[in-house]
Tab-separated table of C-alpha atoms in Angstrom:
chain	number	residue	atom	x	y	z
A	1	UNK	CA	5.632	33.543	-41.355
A	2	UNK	CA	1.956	32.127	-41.412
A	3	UNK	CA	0.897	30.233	-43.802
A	4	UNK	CA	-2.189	31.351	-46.107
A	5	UNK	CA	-4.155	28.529	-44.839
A	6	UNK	CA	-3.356	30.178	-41.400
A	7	UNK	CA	-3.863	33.551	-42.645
A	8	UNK	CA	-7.697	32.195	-43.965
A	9	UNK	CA	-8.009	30.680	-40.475
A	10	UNK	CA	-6.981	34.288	-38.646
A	11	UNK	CA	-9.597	36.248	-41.445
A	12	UNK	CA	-12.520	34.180	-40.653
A	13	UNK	CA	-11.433	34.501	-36.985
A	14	UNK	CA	-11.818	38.401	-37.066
A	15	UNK	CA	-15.025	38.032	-39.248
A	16	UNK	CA	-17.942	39.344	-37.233
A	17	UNK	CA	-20.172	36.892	-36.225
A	18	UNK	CA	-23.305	36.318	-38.571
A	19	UNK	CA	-21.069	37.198	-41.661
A	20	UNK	CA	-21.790	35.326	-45.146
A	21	UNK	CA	-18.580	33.302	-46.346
A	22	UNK	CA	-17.913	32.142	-50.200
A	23	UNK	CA	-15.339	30.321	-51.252
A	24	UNK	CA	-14.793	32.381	-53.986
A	25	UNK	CA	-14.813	35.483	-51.804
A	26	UNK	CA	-11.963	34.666	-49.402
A	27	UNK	CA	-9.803	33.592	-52.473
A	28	UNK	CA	-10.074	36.757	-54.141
A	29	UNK	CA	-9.911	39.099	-50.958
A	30	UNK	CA	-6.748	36.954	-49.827
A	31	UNK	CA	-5.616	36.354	-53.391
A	32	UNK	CA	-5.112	32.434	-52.643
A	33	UNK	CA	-6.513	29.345	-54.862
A	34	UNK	CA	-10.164	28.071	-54.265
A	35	UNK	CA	-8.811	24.862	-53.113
A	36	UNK	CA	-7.277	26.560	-50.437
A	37	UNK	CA	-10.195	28.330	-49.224
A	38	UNK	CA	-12.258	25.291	-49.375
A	39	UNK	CA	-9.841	23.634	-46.905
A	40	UNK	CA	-9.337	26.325	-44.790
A	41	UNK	CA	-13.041	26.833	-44.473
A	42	UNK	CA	-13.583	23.304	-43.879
A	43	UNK	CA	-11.427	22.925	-40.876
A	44	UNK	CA	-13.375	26.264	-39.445
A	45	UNK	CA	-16.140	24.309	-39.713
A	46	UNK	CA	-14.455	21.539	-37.891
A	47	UNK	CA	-12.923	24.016	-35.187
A	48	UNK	CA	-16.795	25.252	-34.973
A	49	UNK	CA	-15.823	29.244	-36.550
A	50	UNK	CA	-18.668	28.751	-39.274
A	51	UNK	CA	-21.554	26.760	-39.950
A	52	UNK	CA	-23.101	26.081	-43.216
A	53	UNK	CA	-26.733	25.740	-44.341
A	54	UNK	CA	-28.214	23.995	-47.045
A	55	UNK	CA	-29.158	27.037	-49.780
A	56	UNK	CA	-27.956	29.743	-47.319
A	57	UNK	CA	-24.909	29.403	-47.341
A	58	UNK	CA	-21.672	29.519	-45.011
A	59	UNK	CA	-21.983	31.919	-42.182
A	60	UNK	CA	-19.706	33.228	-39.084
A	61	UNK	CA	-20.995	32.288	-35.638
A	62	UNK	CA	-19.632	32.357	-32.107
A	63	UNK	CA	-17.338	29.740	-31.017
A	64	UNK	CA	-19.795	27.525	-28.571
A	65	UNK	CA	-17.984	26.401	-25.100
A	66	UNK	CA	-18.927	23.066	-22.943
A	67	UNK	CA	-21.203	24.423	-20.886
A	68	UNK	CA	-23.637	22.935	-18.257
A	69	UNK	CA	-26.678	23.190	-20.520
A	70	UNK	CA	-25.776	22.786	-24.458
A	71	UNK	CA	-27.222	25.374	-26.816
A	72	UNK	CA	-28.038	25.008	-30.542
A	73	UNK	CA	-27.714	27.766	-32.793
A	74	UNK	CA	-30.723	28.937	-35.529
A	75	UNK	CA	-28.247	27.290	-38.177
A	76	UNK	CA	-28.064	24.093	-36.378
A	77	UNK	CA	-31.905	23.751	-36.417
A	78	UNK	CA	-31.570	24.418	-39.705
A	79	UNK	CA	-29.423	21.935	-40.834
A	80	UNK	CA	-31.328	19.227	-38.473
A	81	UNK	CA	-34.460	19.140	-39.504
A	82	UNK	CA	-34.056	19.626	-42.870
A	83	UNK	CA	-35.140	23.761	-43.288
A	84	UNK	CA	-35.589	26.314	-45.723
A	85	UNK	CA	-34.680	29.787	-44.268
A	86	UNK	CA	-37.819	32.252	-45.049
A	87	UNK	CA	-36.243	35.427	-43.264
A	88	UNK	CA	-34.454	36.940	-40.762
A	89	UNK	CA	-31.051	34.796	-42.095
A	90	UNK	CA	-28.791	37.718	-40.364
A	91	UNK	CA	-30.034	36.033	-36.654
A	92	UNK	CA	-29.117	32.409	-38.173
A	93	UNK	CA	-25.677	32.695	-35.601
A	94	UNK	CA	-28.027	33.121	-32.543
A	95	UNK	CA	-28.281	30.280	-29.873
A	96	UNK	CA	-31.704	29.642	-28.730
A	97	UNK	CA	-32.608	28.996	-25.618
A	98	UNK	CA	-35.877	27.100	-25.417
A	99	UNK	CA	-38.299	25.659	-27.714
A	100	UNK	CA	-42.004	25.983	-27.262
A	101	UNK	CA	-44.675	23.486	-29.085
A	102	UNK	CA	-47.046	26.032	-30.443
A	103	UNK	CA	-50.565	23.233	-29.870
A	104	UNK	CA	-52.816	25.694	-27.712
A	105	UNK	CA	-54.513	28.905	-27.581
A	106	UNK	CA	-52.602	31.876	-29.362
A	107	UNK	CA	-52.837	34.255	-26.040
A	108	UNK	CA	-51.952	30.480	-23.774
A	109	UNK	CA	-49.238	30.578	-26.400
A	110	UNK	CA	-47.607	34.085	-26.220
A	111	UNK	CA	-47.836	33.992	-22.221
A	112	UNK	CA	-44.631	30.376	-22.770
A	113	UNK	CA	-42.724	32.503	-25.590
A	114	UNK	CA	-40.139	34.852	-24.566
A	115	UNK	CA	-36.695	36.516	-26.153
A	116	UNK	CA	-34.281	33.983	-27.095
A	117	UNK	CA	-37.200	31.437	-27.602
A	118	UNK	CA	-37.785	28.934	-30.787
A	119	UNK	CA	-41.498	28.996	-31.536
A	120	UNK	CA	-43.095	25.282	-33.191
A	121	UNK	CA	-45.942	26.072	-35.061
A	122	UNK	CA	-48.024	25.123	-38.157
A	123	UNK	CA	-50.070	27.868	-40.038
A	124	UNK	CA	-51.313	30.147	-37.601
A	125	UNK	CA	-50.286	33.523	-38.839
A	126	UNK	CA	-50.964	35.512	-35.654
A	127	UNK	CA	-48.595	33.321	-33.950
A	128	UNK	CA	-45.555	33.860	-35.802
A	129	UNK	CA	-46.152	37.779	-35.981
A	130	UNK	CA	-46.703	37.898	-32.467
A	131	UNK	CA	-43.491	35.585	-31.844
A	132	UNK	CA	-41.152	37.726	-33.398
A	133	UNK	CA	-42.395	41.021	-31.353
A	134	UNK	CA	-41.960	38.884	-28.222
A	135	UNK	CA	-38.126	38.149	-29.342
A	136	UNK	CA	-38.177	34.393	-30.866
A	137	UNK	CA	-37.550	33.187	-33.666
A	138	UNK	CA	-39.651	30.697	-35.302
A	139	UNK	CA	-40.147	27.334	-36.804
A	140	UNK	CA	-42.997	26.844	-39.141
A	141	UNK	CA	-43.963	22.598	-39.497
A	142	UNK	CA	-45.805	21.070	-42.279
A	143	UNK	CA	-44.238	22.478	-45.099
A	144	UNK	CA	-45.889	25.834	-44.558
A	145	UNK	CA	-45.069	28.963	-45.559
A	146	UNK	CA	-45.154	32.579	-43.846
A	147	UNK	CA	-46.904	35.791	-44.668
A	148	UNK	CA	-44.641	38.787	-46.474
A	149	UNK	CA	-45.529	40.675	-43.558
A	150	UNK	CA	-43.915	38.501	-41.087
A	151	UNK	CA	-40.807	37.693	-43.345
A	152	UNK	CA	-39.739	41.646	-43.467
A	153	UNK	CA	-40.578	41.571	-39.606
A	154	UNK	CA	-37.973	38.732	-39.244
A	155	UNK	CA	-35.523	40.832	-41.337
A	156	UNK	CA	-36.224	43.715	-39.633
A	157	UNK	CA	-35.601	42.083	-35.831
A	158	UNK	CA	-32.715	39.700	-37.281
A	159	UNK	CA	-34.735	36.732	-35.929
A	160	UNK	CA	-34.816	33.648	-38.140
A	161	UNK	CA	-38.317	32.230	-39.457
A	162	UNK	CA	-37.394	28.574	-40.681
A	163	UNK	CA	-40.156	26.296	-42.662
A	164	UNK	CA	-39.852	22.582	-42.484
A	165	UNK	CA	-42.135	19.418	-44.512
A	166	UNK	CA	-41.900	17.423	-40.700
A	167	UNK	CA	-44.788	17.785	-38.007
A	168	UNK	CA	-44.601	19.311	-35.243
A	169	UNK	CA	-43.986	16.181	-33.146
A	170	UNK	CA	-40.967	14.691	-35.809
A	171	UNK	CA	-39.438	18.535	-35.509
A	172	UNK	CA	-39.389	18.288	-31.338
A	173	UNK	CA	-38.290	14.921	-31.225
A	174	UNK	CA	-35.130	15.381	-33.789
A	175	UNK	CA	-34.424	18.526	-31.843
A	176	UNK	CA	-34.972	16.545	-28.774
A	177	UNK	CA	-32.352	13.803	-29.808
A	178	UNK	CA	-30.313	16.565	-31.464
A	179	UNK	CA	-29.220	17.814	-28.049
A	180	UNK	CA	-29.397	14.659	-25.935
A	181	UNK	CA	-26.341	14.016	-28.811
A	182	UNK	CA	-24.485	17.314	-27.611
A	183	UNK	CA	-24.251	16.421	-24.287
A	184	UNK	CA	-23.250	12.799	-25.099
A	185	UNK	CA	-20.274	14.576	-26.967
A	186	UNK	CA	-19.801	17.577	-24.072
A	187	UNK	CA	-18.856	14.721	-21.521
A	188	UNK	CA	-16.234	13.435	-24.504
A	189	UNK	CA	-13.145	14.907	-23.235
A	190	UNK	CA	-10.780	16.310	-25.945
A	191	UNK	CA	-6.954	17.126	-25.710
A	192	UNK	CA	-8.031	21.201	-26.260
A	193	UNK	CA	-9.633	20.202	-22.539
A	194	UNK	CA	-6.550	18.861	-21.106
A	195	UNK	CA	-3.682	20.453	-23.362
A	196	UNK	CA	-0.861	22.862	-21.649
A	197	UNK	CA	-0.897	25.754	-23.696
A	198	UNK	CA	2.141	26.671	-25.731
A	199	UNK	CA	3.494	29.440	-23.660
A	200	UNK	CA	3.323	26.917	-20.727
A	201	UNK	CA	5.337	24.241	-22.867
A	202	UNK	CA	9.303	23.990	-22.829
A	203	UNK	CA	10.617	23.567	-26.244
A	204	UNK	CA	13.781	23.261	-27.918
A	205	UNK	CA	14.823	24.838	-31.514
A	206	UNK	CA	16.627	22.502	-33.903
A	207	UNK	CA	19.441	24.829	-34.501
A	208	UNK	CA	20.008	24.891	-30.692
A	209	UNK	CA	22.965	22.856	-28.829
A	210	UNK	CA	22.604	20.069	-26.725
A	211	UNK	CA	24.022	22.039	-23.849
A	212	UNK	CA	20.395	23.512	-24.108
A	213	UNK	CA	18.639	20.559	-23.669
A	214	UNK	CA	20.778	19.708	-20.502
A	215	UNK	CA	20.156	22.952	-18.813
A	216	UNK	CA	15.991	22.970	-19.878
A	217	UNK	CA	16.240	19.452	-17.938
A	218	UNK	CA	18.074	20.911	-15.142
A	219	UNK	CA	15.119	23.545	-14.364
A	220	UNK	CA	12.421	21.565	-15.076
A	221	UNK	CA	13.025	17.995	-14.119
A	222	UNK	CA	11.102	17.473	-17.348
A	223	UNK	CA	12.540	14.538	-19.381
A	224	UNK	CA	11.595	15.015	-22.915
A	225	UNK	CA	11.102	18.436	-25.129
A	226	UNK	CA	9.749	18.997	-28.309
A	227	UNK	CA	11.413	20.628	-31.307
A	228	UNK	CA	10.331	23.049	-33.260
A	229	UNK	CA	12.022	25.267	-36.577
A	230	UNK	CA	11.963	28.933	-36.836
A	231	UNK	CA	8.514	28.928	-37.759
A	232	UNK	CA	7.773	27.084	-34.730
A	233	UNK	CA	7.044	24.033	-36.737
A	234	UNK	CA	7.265	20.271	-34.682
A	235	UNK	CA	9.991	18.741	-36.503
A	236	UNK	CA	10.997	15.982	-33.582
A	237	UNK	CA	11.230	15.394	-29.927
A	238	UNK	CA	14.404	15.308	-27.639
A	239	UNK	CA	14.723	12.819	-24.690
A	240	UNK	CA	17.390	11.705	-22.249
A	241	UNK	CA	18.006	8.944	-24.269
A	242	UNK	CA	18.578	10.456	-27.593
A	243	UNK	CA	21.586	12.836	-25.862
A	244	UNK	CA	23.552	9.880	-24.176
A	245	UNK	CA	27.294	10.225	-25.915
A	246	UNK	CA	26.784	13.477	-27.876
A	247	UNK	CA	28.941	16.520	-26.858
A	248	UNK	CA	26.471	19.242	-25.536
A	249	UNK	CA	27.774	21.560	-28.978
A	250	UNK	CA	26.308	19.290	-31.285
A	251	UNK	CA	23.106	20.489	-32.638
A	252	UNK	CA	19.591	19.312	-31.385
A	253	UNK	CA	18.731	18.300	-35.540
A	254	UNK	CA	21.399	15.572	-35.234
A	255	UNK	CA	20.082	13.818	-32.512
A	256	UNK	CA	16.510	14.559	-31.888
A	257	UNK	CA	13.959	11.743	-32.869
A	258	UNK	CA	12.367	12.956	-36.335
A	259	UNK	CA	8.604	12.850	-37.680
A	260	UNK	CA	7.270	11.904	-33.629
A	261	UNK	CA	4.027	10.664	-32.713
A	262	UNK	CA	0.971	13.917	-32.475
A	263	UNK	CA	-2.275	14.248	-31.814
A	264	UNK	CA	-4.477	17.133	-32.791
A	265	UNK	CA	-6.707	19.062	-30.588
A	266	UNK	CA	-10.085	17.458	-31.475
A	267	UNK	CA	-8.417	13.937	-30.526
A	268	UNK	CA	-10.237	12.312	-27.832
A	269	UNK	CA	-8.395	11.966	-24.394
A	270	UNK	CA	-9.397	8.429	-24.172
A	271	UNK	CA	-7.240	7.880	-27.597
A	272	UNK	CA	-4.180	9.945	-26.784
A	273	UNK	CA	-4.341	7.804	-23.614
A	274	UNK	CA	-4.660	4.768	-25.535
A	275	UNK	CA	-1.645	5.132	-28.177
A	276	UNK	CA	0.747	6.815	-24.829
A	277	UNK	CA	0.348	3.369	-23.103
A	278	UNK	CA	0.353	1.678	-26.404
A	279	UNK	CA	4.102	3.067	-27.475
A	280	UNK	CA	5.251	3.852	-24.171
A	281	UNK	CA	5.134	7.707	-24.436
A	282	UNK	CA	4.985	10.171	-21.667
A	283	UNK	CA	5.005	12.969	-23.575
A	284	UNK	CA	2.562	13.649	-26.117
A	285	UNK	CA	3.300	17.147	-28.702
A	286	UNK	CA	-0.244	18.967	-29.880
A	287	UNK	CA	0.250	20.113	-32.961
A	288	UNK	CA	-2.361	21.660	-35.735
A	289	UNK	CA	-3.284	20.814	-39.194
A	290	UNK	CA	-0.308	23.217	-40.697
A	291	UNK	CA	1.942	21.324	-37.887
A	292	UNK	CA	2.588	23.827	-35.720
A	293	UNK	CA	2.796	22.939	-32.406
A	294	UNK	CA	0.149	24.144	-29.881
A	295	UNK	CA	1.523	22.580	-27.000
A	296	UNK	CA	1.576	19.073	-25.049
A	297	UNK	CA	-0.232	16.755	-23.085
A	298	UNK	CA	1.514	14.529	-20.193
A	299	UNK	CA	0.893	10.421	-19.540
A	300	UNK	CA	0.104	11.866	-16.001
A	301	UNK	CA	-2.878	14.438	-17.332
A	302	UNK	CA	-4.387	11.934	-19.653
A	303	UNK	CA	-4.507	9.191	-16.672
A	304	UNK	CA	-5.801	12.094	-14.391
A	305	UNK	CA	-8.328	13.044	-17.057
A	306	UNK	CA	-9.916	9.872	-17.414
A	307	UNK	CA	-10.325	8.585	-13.559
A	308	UNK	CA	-11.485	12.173	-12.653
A	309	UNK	CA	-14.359	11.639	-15.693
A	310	UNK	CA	-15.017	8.462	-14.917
A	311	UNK	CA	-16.249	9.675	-11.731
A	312	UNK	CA	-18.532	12.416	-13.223
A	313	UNK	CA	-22.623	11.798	-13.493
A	314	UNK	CA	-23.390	11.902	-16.847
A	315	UNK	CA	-26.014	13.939	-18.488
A	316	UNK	CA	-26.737	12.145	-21.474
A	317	UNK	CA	-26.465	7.641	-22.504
A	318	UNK	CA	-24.958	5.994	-24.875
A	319	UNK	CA	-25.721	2.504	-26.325
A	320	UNK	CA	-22.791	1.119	-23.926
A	321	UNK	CA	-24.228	2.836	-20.888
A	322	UNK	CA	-27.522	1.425	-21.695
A	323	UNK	CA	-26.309	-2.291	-21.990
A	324	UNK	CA	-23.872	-1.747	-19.227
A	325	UNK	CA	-26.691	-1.127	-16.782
A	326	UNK	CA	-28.078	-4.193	-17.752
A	327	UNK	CA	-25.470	-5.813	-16.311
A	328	UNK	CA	-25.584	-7.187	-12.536
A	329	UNK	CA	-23.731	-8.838	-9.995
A	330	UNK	CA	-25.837	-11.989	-8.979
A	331	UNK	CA	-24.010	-13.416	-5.468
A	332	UNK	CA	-22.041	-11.413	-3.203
A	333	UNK	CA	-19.587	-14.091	-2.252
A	334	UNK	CA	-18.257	-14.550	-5.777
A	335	UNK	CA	-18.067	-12.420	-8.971
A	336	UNK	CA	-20.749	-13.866	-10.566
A	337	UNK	CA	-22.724	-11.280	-13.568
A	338	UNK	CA	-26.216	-11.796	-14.613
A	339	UNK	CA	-28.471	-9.544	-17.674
A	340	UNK	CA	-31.671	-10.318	-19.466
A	341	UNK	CA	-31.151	-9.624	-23.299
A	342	UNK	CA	-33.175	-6.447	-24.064
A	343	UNK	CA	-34.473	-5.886	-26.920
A	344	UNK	CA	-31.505	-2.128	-27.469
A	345	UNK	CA	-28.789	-5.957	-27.300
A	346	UNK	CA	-30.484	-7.274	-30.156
A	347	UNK	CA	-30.049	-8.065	-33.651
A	348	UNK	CA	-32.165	-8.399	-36.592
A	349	UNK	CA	-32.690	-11.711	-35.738
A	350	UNK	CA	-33.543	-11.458	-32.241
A	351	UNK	CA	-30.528	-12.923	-31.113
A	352	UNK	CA	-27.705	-11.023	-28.854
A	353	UNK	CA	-25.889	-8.364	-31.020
A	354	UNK	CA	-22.239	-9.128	-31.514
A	355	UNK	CA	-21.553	-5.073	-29.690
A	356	UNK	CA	-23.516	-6.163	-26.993
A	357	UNK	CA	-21.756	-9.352	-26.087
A	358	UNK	CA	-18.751	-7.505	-27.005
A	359	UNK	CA	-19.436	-4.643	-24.178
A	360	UNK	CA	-20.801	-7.472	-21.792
A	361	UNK	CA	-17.439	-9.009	-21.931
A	362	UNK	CA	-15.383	-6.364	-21.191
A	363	UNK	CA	-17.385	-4.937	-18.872
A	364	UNK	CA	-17.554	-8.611	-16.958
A	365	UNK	CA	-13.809	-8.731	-16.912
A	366	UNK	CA	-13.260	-4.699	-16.104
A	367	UNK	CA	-15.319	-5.287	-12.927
A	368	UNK	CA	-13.282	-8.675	-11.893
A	369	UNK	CA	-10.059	-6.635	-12.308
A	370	UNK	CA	-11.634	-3.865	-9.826
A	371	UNK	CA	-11.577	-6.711	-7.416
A	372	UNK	CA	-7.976	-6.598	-7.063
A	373	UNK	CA	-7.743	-2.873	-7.049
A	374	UNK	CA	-6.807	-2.863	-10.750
A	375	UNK	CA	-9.380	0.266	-11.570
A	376	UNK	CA	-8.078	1.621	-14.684
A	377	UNK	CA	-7.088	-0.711	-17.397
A	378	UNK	CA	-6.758	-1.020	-21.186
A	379	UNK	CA	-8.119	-3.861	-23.714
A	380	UNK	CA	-5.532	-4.353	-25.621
A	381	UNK	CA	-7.228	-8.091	-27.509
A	382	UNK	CA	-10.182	-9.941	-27.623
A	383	UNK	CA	-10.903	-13.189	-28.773
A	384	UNK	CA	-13.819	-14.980	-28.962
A	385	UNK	CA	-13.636	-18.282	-29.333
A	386	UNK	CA	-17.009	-20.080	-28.549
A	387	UNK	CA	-20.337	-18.649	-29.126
A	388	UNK	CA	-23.916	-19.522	-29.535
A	389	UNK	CA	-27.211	-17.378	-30.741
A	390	UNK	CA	-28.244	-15.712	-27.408
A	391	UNK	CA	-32.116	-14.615	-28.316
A	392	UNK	CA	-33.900	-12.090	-26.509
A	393	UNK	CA	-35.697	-11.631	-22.980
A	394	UNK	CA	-33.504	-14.864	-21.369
A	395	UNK	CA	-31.555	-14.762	-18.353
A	396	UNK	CA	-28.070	-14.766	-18.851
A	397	UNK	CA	-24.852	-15.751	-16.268
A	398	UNK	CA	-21.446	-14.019	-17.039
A	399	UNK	CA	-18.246	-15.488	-14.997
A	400	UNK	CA	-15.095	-13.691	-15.355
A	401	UNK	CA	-11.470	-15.769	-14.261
A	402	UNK	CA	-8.536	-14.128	-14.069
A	403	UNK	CA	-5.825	-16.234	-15.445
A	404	UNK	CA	-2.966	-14.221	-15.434
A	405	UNK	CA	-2.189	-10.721	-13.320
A	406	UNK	CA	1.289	-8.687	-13.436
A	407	UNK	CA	2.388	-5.204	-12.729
A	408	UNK	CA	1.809	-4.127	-16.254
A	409	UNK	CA	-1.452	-6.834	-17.377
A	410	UNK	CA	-3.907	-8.841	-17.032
A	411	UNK	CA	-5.424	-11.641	-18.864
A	412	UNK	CA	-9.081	-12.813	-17.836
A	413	UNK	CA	-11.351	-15.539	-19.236
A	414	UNK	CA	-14.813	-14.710	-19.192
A	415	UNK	CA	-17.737	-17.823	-19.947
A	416	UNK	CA	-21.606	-17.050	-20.864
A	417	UNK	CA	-23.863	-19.090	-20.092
A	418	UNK	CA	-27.639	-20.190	-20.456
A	419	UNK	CA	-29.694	-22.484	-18.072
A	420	UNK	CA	-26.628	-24.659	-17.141
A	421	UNK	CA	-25.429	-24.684	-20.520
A	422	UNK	CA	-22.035	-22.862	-21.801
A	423	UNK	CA	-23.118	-20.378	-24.667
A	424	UNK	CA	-19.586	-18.267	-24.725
A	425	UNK	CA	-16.554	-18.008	-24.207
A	426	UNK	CA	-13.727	-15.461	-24.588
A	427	UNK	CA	-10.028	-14.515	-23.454
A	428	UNK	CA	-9.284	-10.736	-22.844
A	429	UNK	CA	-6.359	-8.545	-22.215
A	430	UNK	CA	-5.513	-6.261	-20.873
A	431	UNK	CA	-2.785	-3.565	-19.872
A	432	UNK	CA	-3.374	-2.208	-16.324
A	433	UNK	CA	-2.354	1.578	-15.741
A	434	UNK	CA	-0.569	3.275	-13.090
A	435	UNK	CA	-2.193	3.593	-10.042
């Protein structure tokens, strides 16, 4: 039987989309506490079911998918540049499409606005009238307000009209920066990218015997299984190990390995991968907030996820990729690194940025281990244990030395330095991953 926090979950599911939600409402329709609703609600908001706007409100909108080109939603632009809905809240769940700078002639304008569109303008009356006829909503700067005309048209086509204190050229750039962030996060790959569904997942039931277990191994080839109660539950996991000396009519419960290691379905790949490596786990169970399980991800799947993403251009940069392509190889005879400290590396003081030198490092040693064919790998410590203030615009010489390769790690010394002189120093390791 569900629980209510799962029954809230399934309600707001079957909501239609653009639907107001309270708190207070969704306790008293599904006679459960506030608290609970609050939660509930919450992790829709996490699992992006709802949104919720600043004096609007919660509403329903459509579940978004990674897609080549990431959309915002009327209620994201809300919530980004700081908004006051004026009408038309019903069309707050729409995405939009495009956004046109409204800083020409009205009929130039009209000729750049189409259905779908989000219209940047200050004042000009005409313009938003004419906006919402030609299907776009619209996104009035400088604190301005709109005619009652034009707010009952917005009602009336279900197309937002949004005021907001910034100018015109603050609104575009935090929109701007707004969705180079989305597709910085689209290339993040998540377990819910990666995971084998739950009717694609062998599982055992506690109350089962181990004779189960034998002949689920026998099929599959599979290893390890996780365990689930009647309510389908993760209550443990069940590997070869575990079964060595039991009879095969002793019960799963008595042998299974209790309270195992999960990850959720918003966990980063790169993490899952991480801690499996880290404990030695090829196995991984998926479970949800109420601990049901939603299925599993394999060592094999996570190592496959990351090399075939590593290999994928990306659309948007982070701070790492930025300093990263800083970073050059100076002779082609030896590994030898060179970067000029830019002024993204720096600190308050001018000087290097402990995360800069930080990425430099590792980056300096990743590319020595690449040498030896060692392409995927694992920092597992870093110490630094000589360092200097590195200030900004100079020239500066990275050499990375492995010390130490096996199977299984690596450890690599990596020195900095500045005109002839040593400014750094620092011993990484790392464990290598299965080719």
């Amino acid at each position: 039987m569900a629980t209510k926090h799962e029954q809230i979950l399934d309600h707001i599911e079957t909501l239609a989309v653009g639907e107001k939600i309270s708190v207070r409402r969704i306790a008293k329709d599904l006679q459960v506490s506030e608290g609970t609703a609050y939660r509930a609600i919450k992790e829709a908001e996490t699992n992006r079911l709802v949104s919720t706007i600043e004096r609007v409100g919660t509403i329903r909108i459509e579940r978004k998918k990674k897609e080549n080109i990431e959309r915002l939603t009327y209620a994201e632009i809300v919530n980004i540049v700081d908004g006051q809905v004026l009408g038309g809240r019903a069309g707050l769940h729409k995405s939009l499409n495009k956004f046109v700078i409204g800083a020409m002639q009205l009929e130039d304008m009209m000729r750049y606005t189409e259905a779908g569109n989000l219209l940047i303008v200050g004042n000009r009356y005409k313009a938003h009238e004419y906006a919402l006829r030609a299907g776009a909503a619209v996104l009035v700067t400088g604190g301005f307000e709109a005619s009652d005309g034009v707010k009952k048209l917005a009602d009336e086509f279900e197309l937002p009209i949004i005021s907001t204190s910034y100018d015109t050229f603050t609104v575009a750039t935090m929109i701007n920066r707004a969705i180079y962030d989305q597709l910085i996060k689209k290339e993040i790959l998540l377990i819910e990218d990666i995971l084998i569904p739950l009717e694609e997942t062998d599982h055992l039931n506690l109350k089962e015997p181990i004779r189960r277990y034998h002949e689920l191994n026998e099929e599959t080839t599979h290893g390890g299984f996780p365990v689930v109660d009647q309510s389908n539950r993760l209550v443990g996991i069940i590997t070869s190990r575990d079964v060595i000396g039991h009879p095969p009519t002793e019960l799963i419960e008595k042998v299974m390995t209790k309270d195992p290691i999960t990850v959720s379905m918003q966990t980063s790949v790169a993490a899952a991968g991480h801690r499996m490596i880290w404990e030695g786990i090829d196995l991984l169970p998926v479970a949800d907030d109420s601990g049901k399980l939603k299925g599993v991800i394999s060592r094999q799947d996570v190592l496959k996820a990351i090399q075939t993403a590593q290999r994928q251009p990306q659309q948007g940069e982070t701070i790492d990729d930025i300093i990263k392509s800083q970073l050059h190889q100076q002779t082609s005879d030896k590994l030898l690194l060179e970067f000029r400290v830019t002024p993204q590396m720096t600190n308050a003081y001018g000087s290097i940025s402990h995360g800069a030198y930080t990425m430099i490092l590792t980056e300096a040693a990743s590319a020595i281990l690449k040498t030896k064919n060692r392409k995927d790998s694992v920092l597992e410590n870093l110490t630094i244990y000589f360092l200097k203030p590195v200030q900004l615009d100079v020239l500066v010489y990275v050499k990375p030395t492995i010390l130490d390769i096996s199977r299984k790690s690596a450890k690599v010394e990596v020195e900095v330095s500045l005109e002839n002189e040593i400014v750094g120093k620092a011993m990484l390791t790392f464990q290598l991953l299965d080719r």
